[in-house]
PDB file of C-alpha atoms in Angstrom:
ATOM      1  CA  UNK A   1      27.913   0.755   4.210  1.00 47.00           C
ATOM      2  CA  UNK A   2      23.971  -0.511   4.241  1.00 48.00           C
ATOM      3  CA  UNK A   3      21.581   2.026   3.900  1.00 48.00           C
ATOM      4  CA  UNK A   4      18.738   1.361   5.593  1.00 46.00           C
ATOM      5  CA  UNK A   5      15.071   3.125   6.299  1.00 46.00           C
ATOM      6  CA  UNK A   6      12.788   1.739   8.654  1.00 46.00           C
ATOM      7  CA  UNK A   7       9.274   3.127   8.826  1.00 47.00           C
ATOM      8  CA  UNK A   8       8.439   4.014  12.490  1.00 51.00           C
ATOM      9  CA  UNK A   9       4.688   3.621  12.180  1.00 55.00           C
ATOM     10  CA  UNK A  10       4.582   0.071  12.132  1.00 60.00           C
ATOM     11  CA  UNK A  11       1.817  -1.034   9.331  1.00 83.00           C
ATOM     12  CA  UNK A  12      -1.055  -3.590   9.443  1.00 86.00           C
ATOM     13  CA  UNK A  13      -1.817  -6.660   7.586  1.00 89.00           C
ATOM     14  CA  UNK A  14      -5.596  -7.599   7.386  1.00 91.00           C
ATOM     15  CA  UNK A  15      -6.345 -11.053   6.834  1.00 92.00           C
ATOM     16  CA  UNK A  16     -10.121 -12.879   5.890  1.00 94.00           C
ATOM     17  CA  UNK A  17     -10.741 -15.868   8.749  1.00 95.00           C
ATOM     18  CA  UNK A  18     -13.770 -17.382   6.678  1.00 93.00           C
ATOM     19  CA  UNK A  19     -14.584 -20.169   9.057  1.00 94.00           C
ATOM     20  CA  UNK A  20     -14.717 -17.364  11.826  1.00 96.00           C
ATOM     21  CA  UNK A  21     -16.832 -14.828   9.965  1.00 96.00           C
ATOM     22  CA  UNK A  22     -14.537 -11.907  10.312  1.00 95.00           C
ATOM     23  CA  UNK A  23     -11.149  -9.695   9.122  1.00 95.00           C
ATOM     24  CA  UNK A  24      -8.531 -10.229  11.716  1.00 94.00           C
ATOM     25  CA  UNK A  25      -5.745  -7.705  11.493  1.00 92.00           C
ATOM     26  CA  UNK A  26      -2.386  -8.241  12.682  1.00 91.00           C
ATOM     27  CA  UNK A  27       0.307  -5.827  13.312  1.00 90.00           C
ATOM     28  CA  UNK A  28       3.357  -6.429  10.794  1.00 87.00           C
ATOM     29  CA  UNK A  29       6.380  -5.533  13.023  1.00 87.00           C
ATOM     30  CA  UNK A  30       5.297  -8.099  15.535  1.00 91.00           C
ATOM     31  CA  UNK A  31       2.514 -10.335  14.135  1.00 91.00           C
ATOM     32  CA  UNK A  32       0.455  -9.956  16.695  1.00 94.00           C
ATOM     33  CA  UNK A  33      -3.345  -9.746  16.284  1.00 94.00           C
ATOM     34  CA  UNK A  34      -4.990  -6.180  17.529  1.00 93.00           C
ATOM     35  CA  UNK A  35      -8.183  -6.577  16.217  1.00 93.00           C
ATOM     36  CA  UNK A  36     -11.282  -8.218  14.076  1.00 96.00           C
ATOM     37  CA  UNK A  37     -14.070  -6.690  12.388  1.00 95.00           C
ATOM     38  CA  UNK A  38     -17.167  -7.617  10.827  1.00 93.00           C
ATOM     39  CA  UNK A  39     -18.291 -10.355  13.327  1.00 93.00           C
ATOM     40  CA  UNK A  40     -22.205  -9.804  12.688  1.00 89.00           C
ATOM     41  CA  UNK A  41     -22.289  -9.070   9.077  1.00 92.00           C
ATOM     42  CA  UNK A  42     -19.943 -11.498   7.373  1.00 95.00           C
ATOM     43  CA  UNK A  43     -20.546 -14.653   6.047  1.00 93.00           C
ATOM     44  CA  UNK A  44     -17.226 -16.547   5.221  1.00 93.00           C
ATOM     45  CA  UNK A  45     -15.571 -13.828   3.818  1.00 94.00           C
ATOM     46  CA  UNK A  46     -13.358 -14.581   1.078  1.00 94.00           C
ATOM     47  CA  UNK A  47     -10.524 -12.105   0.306  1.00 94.00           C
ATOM     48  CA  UNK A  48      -9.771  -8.299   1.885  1.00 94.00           C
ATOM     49  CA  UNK A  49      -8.482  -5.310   0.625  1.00 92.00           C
ATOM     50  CA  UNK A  50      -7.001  -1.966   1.510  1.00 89.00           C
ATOM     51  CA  UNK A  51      -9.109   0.561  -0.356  1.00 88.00           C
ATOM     52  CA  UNK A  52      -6.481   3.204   1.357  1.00 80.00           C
ATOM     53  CA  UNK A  53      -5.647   3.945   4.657  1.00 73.00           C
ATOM     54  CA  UNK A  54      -8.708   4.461   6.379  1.00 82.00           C
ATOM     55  CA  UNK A  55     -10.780   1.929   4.956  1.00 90.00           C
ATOM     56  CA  UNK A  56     -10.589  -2.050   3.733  1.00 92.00           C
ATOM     57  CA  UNK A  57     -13.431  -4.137   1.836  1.00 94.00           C
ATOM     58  CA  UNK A  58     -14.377  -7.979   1.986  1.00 95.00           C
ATOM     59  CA  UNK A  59     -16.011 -10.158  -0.458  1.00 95.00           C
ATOM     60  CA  UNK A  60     -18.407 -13.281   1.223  1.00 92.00           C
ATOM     61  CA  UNK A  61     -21.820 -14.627   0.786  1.00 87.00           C
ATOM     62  CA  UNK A  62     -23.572 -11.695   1.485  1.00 85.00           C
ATOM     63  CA  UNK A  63     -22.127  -9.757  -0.837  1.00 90.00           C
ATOM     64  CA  UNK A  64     -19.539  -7.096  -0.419  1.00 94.00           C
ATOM     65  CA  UNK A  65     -18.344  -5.025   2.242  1.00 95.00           C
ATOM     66  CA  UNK A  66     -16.628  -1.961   3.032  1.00 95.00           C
ATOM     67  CA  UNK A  67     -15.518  -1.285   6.712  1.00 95.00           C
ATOM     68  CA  UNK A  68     -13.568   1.671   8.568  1.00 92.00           C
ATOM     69  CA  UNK A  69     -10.288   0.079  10.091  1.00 87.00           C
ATOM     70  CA  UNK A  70     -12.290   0.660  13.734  1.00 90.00           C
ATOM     71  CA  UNK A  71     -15.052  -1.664  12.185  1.00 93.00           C
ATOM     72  CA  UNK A  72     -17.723   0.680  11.024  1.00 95.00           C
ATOM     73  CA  UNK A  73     -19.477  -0.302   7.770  1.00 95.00           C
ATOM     74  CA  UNK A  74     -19.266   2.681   5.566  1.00 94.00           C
ATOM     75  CA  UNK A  75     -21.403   0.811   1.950  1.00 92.00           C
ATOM     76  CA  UNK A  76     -22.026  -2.224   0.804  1.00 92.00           C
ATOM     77  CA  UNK A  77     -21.819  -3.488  -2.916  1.00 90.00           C
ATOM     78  CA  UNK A  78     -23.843  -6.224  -4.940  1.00 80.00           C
ATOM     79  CA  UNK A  79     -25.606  -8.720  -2.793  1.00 67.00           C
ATOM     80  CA  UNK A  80     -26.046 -11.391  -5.539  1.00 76.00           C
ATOM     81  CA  UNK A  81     -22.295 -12.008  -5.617  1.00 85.00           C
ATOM     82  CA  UNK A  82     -22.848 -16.065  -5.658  1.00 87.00           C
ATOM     83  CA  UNK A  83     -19.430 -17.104  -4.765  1.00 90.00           C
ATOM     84  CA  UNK A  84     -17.044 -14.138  -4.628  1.00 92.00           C
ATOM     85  CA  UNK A  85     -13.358 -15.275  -4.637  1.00 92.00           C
ATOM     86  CA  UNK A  86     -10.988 -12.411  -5.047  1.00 93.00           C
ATOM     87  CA  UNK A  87     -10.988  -8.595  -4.686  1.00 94.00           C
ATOM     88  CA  UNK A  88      -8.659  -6.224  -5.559  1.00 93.00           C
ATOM     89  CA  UNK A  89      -8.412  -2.381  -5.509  1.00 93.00           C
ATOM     90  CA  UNK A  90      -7.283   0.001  -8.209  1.00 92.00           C
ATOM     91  CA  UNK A  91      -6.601   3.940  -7.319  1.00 89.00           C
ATOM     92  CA  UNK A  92      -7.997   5.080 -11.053  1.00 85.00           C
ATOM     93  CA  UNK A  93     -10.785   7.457 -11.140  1.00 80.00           C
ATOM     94  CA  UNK A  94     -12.704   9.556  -8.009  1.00 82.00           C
ATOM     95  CA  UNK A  95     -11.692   7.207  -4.977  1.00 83.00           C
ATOM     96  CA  UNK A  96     -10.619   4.165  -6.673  1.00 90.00           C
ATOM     97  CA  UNK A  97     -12.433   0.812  -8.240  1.00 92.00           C
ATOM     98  CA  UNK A  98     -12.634  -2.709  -6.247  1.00 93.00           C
ATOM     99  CA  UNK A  99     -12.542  -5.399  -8.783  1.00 94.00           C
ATOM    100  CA  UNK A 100     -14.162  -8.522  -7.892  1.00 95.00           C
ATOM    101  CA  UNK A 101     -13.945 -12.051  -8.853  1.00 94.00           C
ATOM    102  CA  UNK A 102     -17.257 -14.430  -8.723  1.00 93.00           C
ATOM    103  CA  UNK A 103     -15.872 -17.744  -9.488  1.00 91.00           C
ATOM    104  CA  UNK A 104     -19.817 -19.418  -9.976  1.00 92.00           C
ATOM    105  CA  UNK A 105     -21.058 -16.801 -12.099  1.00 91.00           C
ATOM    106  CA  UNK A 106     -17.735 -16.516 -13.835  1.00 93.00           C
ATOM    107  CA  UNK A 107     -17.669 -12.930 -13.513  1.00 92.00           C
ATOM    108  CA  UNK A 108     -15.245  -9.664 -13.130  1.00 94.00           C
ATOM    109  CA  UNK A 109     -17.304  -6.941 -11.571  1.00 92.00           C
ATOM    110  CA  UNK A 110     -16.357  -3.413 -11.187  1.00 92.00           C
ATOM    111  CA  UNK A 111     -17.369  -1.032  -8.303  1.00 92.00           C
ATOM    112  CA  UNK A 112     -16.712   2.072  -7.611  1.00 90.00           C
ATOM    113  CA  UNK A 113     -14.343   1.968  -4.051  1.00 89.00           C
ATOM    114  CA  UNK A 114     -16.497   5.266  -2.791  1.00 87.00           C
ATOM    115  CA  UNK A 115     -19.843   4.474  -2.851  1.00 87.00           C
ATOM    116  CA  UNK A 116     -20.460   0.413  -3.925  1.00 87.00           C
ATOM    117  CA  UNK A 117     -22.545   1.282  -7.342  1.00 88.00           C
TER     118      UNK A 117
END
């Protein structure tokens, strides 16, 4: 016999449209799109993030960004990121760390996931 456990709340995937200046996020039981944020405030964002649950954060030019998953900006981190390439998040210490990759300065940076310093 297969065992099998579905979750019933279905989950989201979040995906970084760079030539349209926004997050798009797509429901993963159907693939269908349900939303975009960051329309006014990106600028060809480059890689997204869940943080947790309640929150995801971008990397483009203007730096980085972290957004509720209804679109609200909750902080931003370093605006001189020159070409910011990939972000990832790590649960270690209070509220995580985002580590970010700026491929023209040839950087890692490390911010804290709460509060952008």
């Amino acid at each position: 016999a297969l065992d099998l456990e579905v979750d019933p709340v279905p989950t989201e995937i979040w995906v970084a449209d760079t030539d349209n200046n926004r997050l798009v996020g797509f429901r993963s039981d159907t693939g269908e799109p349900f939303g975009s944020i960051g329309e006014d405030l990106l600028d060809q964002p480059r890689d997204v993030a869940a943080l947790d649950f309640p929150r995801l954060a971008t990397v483009c030019r203007r730096g980085g960004h972290v957004f509720s998953r209804s679109g609200e900006l909750l902080c931003r981190f370093n605006f001189h990121l020159m070409v910011p390439t990939a972000l990832t998040f790590d649960t270690r210490g209070a509220g995580g760390v985002m580590v970010v990759v700026d491929e023209y300065t040839e950087r890692v940076l490390i911010f804290c996931a709460t509060t952008g310093e």
